[in-house]
CSV table of C-alpha atoms in Angstrom, one decimal:
chain,number,residue,atom,x,y,z
C,23,MET,CA,55.3,85.6,-47.3
C,24,ALA,CA,54.8,82.5,-49.4
C,25,SER,CA,51.3,81.0,-48.7
C,26,THR,CA,51.2,77.4,-48.0
C,27,VAL,CA,48.3,75.4,-49.9
C,28,SER,CA,47.4,72.0,-48.5
C,29,ARG,CA,46.5,69.7,-51.2
C,30,THR,CA,44.7,66.6,-50.5
C,31,SER,CA,45.1,63.6,-52.9
C,32,PRO,CA,41.7,62.1,-54.5
C,33,SER,CA,42.7,58.7,-52.5
C,34,ALA,CA,43.1,60.4,-49.1
C,35,ALA,CA,39.8,62.5,-49.7
C,36,ARG,CA,37.9,59.1,-50.3
C,37,PRO,CA,35.8,58.1,-47.0
C,38,ALA,CA,37.6,55.4,-45.2
C,39,GLY,CA,34.0,53.6,-45.3
C,40,GLY,CA,34.4,53.3,-49.1
C,41,ALA,CA,37.4,51.1,-48.8
C,42,THR,CA,35.7,49.0,-46.1
C,43,ALA,CA,32.7,48.4,-48.4
C,44,SER,CA,34.7,47.6,-51.3
C,45,ALA,CA,36.8,45.0,-49.3
C,46,THR,CA,33.6,43.7,-48.0
C,47,GLY,CA,32.0,43.5,-51.5
C,48,ARG,CA,35.0,41.7,-52.9
C,49,THR,CA,34.6,39.0,-50.1
C,50,GLY,CA,30.9,38.7,-50.9
C,51,ALA,CA,31.8,38.2,-54.4
C,52,SER,CA,34.4,35.6,-53.7
C,53,ARG,CA,31.9,33.6,-51.7
C,54,ALA,CA,29.2,33.9,-54.1
C,55,ALA,CA,31.6,32.7,-56.8
C,56,ALA,CA,32.5,29.8,-54.6
C,57,GLY,CA,28.9,29.1,-54.0
C,58,ALA,CA,28.2,29.0,-57.7
C,59,ALA,CA,31.1,26.6,-58.4
C,60,SER,CA,30.0,24.4,-55.6
C,61,ARG,CA,26.3,24.3,-57.0
C,62,THR,CA,27.7,23.4,-60.5
C,63,ALA,CA,30.1,20.4,-58.9
C,64,ALA,CA,27.0,19.2,-57.0
C,65,ALA,CA,24.9,19.3,-60.1
C,66,VAL,CA,27.5,17.5,-62.2
C,67,VAL,CA,28.2,14.7,-59.8
C,68,GLY,CA,24.5,14.4,-58.8
C,69,SER,CA,23.3,14.0,-62.4
C,70,ALA,CA,26.2,11.7,-63.1
C,71,LEU,CA,25.4,9.4,-60.2
C,72,THR,CA,21.8,9.4,-61.1
C,73,ALA,CA,22.6,8.4,-64.6
C,74,VAL,CA,24.7,5.6,-63.5
C,75,ALA,CA,21.9,4.4,-61.2
C,76,LEU,CA,19.4,4.3,-64.3
C,77,VAL,CA,21.9,2.2,-66.2
C,78,LEU,CA,22.4,-0.3,-63.3
C,79,ILE,CA,18.6,-0.6,-62.9
C,80,TRP,CA,18.4,-1.6,-66.6
C,81,VAL,CA,21.3,-3.8,-66.4
C,82,ALA,CA,19.5,-5.6,-63.4
C,83,ARG,CA,16.3,-6.1,-65.2
C,84,SER,CA,18.1,-7.5,-68.4
C,85,ARG,CA,19.4,-10.2,-66.0
C,86,VAL,CA,15.9,-11.4,-65.0
C,87,ASP,CA,14.1,-13.6,-67.6
C,88,ARG,CA,10.6,-13.3,-66.2
C,89,PRO,CA,8.1,-10.7,-65.6
C,90,VAL,CA,9.1,-8.7,-62.5
C,91,TYR,CA,8.3,-5.3,-60.8
C,92,VAL,CA,11.2,-3.1,-60.1
C,93,SER,CA,11.2,-3.8,-56.3
C,94,GLU,CA,11.5,-7.5,-57.1
C,95,LEU,CA,15.0,-7.0,-58.6
C,96,GLY,CA,16.1,-6.1,-54.9
C,97,ALA,CA,14.1,-8.8,-53.1
C,98,ASP,CA,15.6,-11.1,-50.8
C,99,GLY,CA,17.4,-14.0,-52.6
C,100,GLU,CA,17.4,-12.4,-55.9
C,101,PRO,CA,20.8,-12.3,-57.8
C,102,THR,CA,20.3,-8.8,-58.7
C,103,ALA,CA,19.5,-7.8,-55.1
C,104,ALA,CA,23.0,-6.0,-54.7
C,105,LEU,CA,23.1,-4.5,-57.8
C,106,PHE,CA,19.7,-3.0,-57.3
C,107,GLU,CA,20.7,-1.8,-53.9
C,108,ALA,CA,23.7,-0.1,-55.3
C,109,ALA,CA,21.5,1.6,-57.9
C,110,LEU,CA,19.2,2.8,-55.2
C,111,LEU,CA,21.8,4.2,-53.1
C,112,LEU,CA,23.2,6.2,-56.1
C,113,VAL,CA,19.7,7.5,-56.7
C,114,VAL,CA,19.8,8.7,-53.1
C,115,ALA,CA,23.2,10.4,-53.3
C,116,GLY,CA,22.4,11.9,-56.7
C,117,GLY,CA,19.2,13.1,-55.6
C,118,LEU,CA,20.6,14.8,-52.5
C,119,LEU,CA,23.3,16.5,-54.6
C,120,VAL,CA,20.8,17.8,-57.2
C,121,ALA,CA,18.6,19.0,-54.5
C,122,TRP,CA,21.4,21.0,-52.9
C,123,ALA,CA,22.4,22.3,-56.3
C,124,GLY,CA,18.9,23.5,-57.0
C,125,ARG,CA,18.2,24.9,-53.5
C,126,GLY,CA,15.8,27.7,-53.5
C,127,LEU,CA,14.1,26.4,-56.6
C,128,ARG,CA,10.3,27.1,-55.8
C,129,ALA,CA,6.9,27.2,-57.4
C,130,ALA,CA,5.8,30.7,-58.3
C,131,ARG,CA,2.7,31.1,-55.9
C,132,ASP,CA,1.5,34.1,-57.5
C,133,GLY,CA,1.7,32.8,-61.1
C,134,ARG,CA,4.3,35.0,-62.3
C,135,GLY,CA,6.1,33.5,-65.4
C,136,THR,CA,3.7,30.7,-65.8
C,137,GLN,CA,0.7,30.3,-68.2
C,138,ALA,CA,-1.3,28.7,-65.5
C,139,GLY,CA,-5.1,29.7,-65.2
C,140,ARG,CA,-7.3,30.8,-62.2
C,141,GLY,CA,-8.2,27.2,-61.6
C,142,THR,CA,-4.7,26.4,-60.4
C,143,ARG,CA,-4.0,29.2,-58.1
C,144,ALA,CA,-4.6,27.1,-55.0
C,145,ALA,CA,-2.4,24.3,-56.3
C,146,ARG,CA,0.2,26.9,-57.0
C,147,ARG,CA,0.0,28.3,-53.4
C,148,LEU,CA,0.2,24.8,-52.0
C,149,LEU,CA,3.1,23.6,-54.2
C,150,GLY,CA,5.0,27.0,-53.4
C,151,ALA,CA,4.9,26.4,-49.7
C,152,TRP,CA,8.1,24.4,-49.8
C,153,SER,CA,11.0,24.1,-52.2
C,154,VAL,CA,11.5,21.5,-54.9
C,155,SER,CA,14.7,20.5,-53.2
C,156,THR,CA,12.8,19.6,-50.1
C,157,SER,CA,10.4,17.1,-52.0
C,158,ILE,CA,13.6,15.7,-53.7
C,159,ALA,CA,15.5,15.3,-50.4
C,160,ALA,CA,12.3,13.5,-48.9
C,161,ALA,CA,12.1,11.2,-51.8
C,162,SER,CA,15.7,10.5,-51.4
C,163,GLY,CA,15.3,9.5,-47.7
C,164,LEU,CA,12.4,7.4,-48.4
C,165,PHE,CA,14.3,5.6,-51.2
C,166,LEU,CA,17.2,5.1,-48.7
C,167,VAL,CA,14.7,3.2,-46.4
C,168,ALA,CA,13.4,1.2,-49.4
C,169,SER,CA,17.1,0.2,-50.3
C,170,GLN,CA,17.9,-1.0,-46.9
C,171,VAL,CA,14.5,-2.7,-46.2
C,172,PRO,CA,13.9,-4.9,-49.4
C,173,CYS,CA,10.7,-6.8,-49.9
C,174,THR,CA,10.7,-10.5,-49.2
C,175,ALA,CA,11.0,-13.1,-51.8
C,176,GLY,CA,8.5,-12.6,-54.6
C,177,CYS,CA,7.5,-9.2,-53.1
C,178,PRO,CA,4.0,-10.2,-52.0
C,179,LEU,CA,1.1,-7.9,-52.3
C,180,PRO,CA,-0.3,-6.1,-49.2
C,181,VAL,CA,-3.1,-9.1,-49.2
C,182,GLY,CA,-2.8,-12.3,-47.7
C,183,ALA,CA,-0.7,-14.1,-45.0
C,184,THR,CA,2.6,-13.8,-47.0
C,185,PHE,CA,2.8,-10.2,-46.7
C,186,THR,CA,5.2,-9.4,-43.8
C,187,VAL,CA,6.2,-6.2,-42.0
C,188,GLN,CA,9.4,-6.0,-44.0
C,189,ASP,CA,7.2,-5.9,-47.0
C,190,LEU,CA,4.9,-3.1,-45.6
C,191,VAL,CA,8.0,-0.9,-44.9
C,192,HIS,CA,9.6,-1.3,-48.2
C,193,THR,CA,6.2,-1.0,-50.0
C,194,THR,CA,5.2,2.2,-48.1
C,195,SER,CA,8.7,3.8,-48.4
C,196,ALA,CA,8.7,3.1,-52.1
C,197,VAL,CA,5.2,4.4,-52.8
C,198,LEU,CA,5.8,7.5,-50.8
C,199,ALA,CA,9.2,8.1,-52.4
C,200,PHE,CA,7.5,8.1,-56.0
C,201,ALA,CA,4.7,10.4,-54.5
C,202,ALA,CA,7.3,12.9,-53.2
C,203,ALA,CA,9.0,12.7,-56.5
C,204,CYS,CA,5.9,13.3,-58.4
C,205,VAL,CA,5.3,16.3,-56.1
C,206,ALA,CA,8.7,17.8,-57.0
C,207,MET,CA,8.1,17.5,-60.7
C,208,LEU,CA,4.7,19.3,-60.3
C,209,GLN,CA,6.4,22.1,-58.1
C,210,ALA,CA,9.2,22.6,-60.9
C,211,SER,CA,6.3,22.9,-63.5
C,212,PHE,CA,5.3,26.2,-61.7
C,213,VAL,CA,8.7,27.8,-61.5
C,214,ALA,CA,8.9,31.2,-63.1
C,215,GLY,CA,11.0,31.9,-66.1
C,216,ARG,CA,12.0,28.5,-66.9
C,217,GLY,CA,9.7,27.5,-69.8
C,218,ARG,CA,11.4,24.2,-70.8
C,219,LEU,CA,11.8,22.9,-67.4
C,220,ARG,CA,8.1,23.7,-66.7
C,221,VAL,CA,6.9,21.8,-69.7
C,222,LEU,CA,9.1,18.7,-68.9
C,223,SER,CA,8.3,18.7,-65.2
C,224,MET,CA,4.6,18.6,-65.8
C,225,THR,CA,4.8,16.1,-68.5
C,226,SER,CA,7.0,13.9,-66.5
C,227,GLY,CA,5.0,14.3,-63.2
C,228,VAL,CA,1.5,13.5,-64.9
C,229,SER,CA,3.2,10.6,-66.8
C,230,VAL,CA,4.9,9.0,-63.7
C,231,ALA,CA,1.8,9.3,-61.6
C,232,LEU,CA,-0.5,7.8,-64.1
C,233,ILE,CA,1.9,5.1,-65.2
C,234,ALA,CA,3.1,4.0,-61.8
C,235,ALA,CA,-0.7,4.1,-60.5
C,236,THR,CA,-1.8,1.8,-63.5
C,237,GLY,CA,1.0,-0.6,-62.8
C,238,GLY,CA,0.2,-0.6,-59.1
C,239,LEU,CA,-3.5,-1.2,-59.8
C,240,LEU,CA,-2.6,-4.2,-62.2
C,241,SER,CA,-0.5,-5.7,-59.4
C,242,LEU,CA,-3.3,-5.3,-56.9
C,243,LEU,CA,-5.8,-6.8,-59.1
C,244,ARG,CA,-3.3,-9.7,-60.0
C,245,VAL,CA,-3.9,-9.3,-63.8
C,246,GLY,CA,-1.4,-8.4,-66.4
C,247,THR,CA,1.5,-8.2,-64.0
C,248,ASP,CA,3.8,-8.6,-66.9
C,249,VAL,CA,2.6,-5.3,-68.3
C,250,GLY,CA,2.5,-3.7,-65.0
C,251,GLY,CA,6.0,-4.5,-64.3
C,252,VAL,CA,7.0,-2.8,-67.7
C,253,LEU,CA,5.0,0.3,-66.8
C,254,GLU,CA,6.6,0.6,-63.4
C,255,LEU,CA,10.1,0.2,-65.1
C,256,VAL,CA,9.0,3.0,-67.4
C,257,ALA,CA,7.8,5.2,-64.8
C,258,THR,CA,11.0,4.7,-62.7
C,259,THR,CA,13.0,5.5,-66.0
C,260,ILE,CA,11.0,8.8,-66.6
C,261,ALA,CA,11.4,9.8,-62.7
C,262,ILE,CA,15.2,9.3,-62.7
C,263,GLY,CA,15.6,10.9,-66.2
C,264,TRP,CA,13.7,14.0,-64.9
C,265,LEU,CA,16.2,14.2,-62.1
C,266,ILE,CA,19.1,14.0,-64.3
C,267,VAL,CA,17.7,16.8,-66.4
C,268,LEU,CA,16.9,18.9,-63.4
C,269,GLY,CA,20.5,18.6,-62.2
C,270,VAL,CA,21.8,19.7,-65.6
C,271,SER,CA,19.4,22.8,-65.8
C,272,THR,CA,20.8,24.0,-62.5
C,273,LEU,CA,24.2,24.3,-63.7
C,274,GLY,CA,25.7,27.7,-63.1
C,275,SER,CA,22.5,28.7,-61.4
C,276,GLY,CA,24.5,30.7,-58.8
C,277,HIS,CA,26.4,33.1,-61.2
C,278,GLY,CA,23.5,35.6,-61.0
C,279,ASP,CA,24.2,36.2,-57.3
C,280,ALA,CA,27.9,36.6,-57.8
C,281,ASP,CA,27.3,39.1,-60.9
C,282,ARG,CA,25.2,41.3,-58.5
C,283,VAL,CA,27.8,41.2,-55.7
C,284,ARG,CA,30.5,42.3,-58.4
C,285,ALA,CA,28.2,45.1,-59.5
C,286,SER,CA,27.9,46.3,-55.8
C,287,VAL,CA,31.7,46.0,-55.5
C,288,ARG,CA,32.1,48.3,-58.5
C,289,ALA,CA,29.6,50.8,-57.1
C,290,ALA,CA,31.3,51.1,-53.9
C,291,ALA,CA,34.7,51.7,-55.5
């Protein structure tokens, strides 16, 4: 009697769970790739909008033939008010897009990948408590308020009878927005594995803080206001320039996740 031998093909012997894991992995890889593409698009558009905003601010400043602070470009009655408002709105939109593209970017709280000494451990822990994107988003929201509540004609100082509630809202929003932007720069200066970004961020953060503070002090003392206006413009340029570079530096930042998912798909197959 001829014996019948049952042969099972390799594909039939493979556990059904393997096919399911492979399909799930491929879906995950597709989602990761789509996420990386969306990050790239957000970074490109955000950086471009921010660059346009910087150009518009300088164009607005070139149309004023007297010493002014940056906020005065958007003051009530100024011929550059509409142009300056548009620039601020572009900064807001660009900042939010760059923040979304760079979500997850955070200071290394344990100091890995940085050259920071022991004296900065507390600062690292504090700056690493929330993401860089959170600080950028906060700054963008505050700049949105400043754009919609401009200072009154002449942007009076917070002393004297000419200072109004409108000026208080605008000045407070603008100052806090700059502060949040400086925090974002300092946070980025402690991100692990991003040497050039760390150096640029630390330099930019310290420069913006010192230059803007000096310009503000001159304004409060009512001396050298022409110099103070230039300093504020320089600080604004550095801050916006840093945001552009940050957006460019996040290009393709999500591809690592996609690669890891593809690796898991190959392993499951």
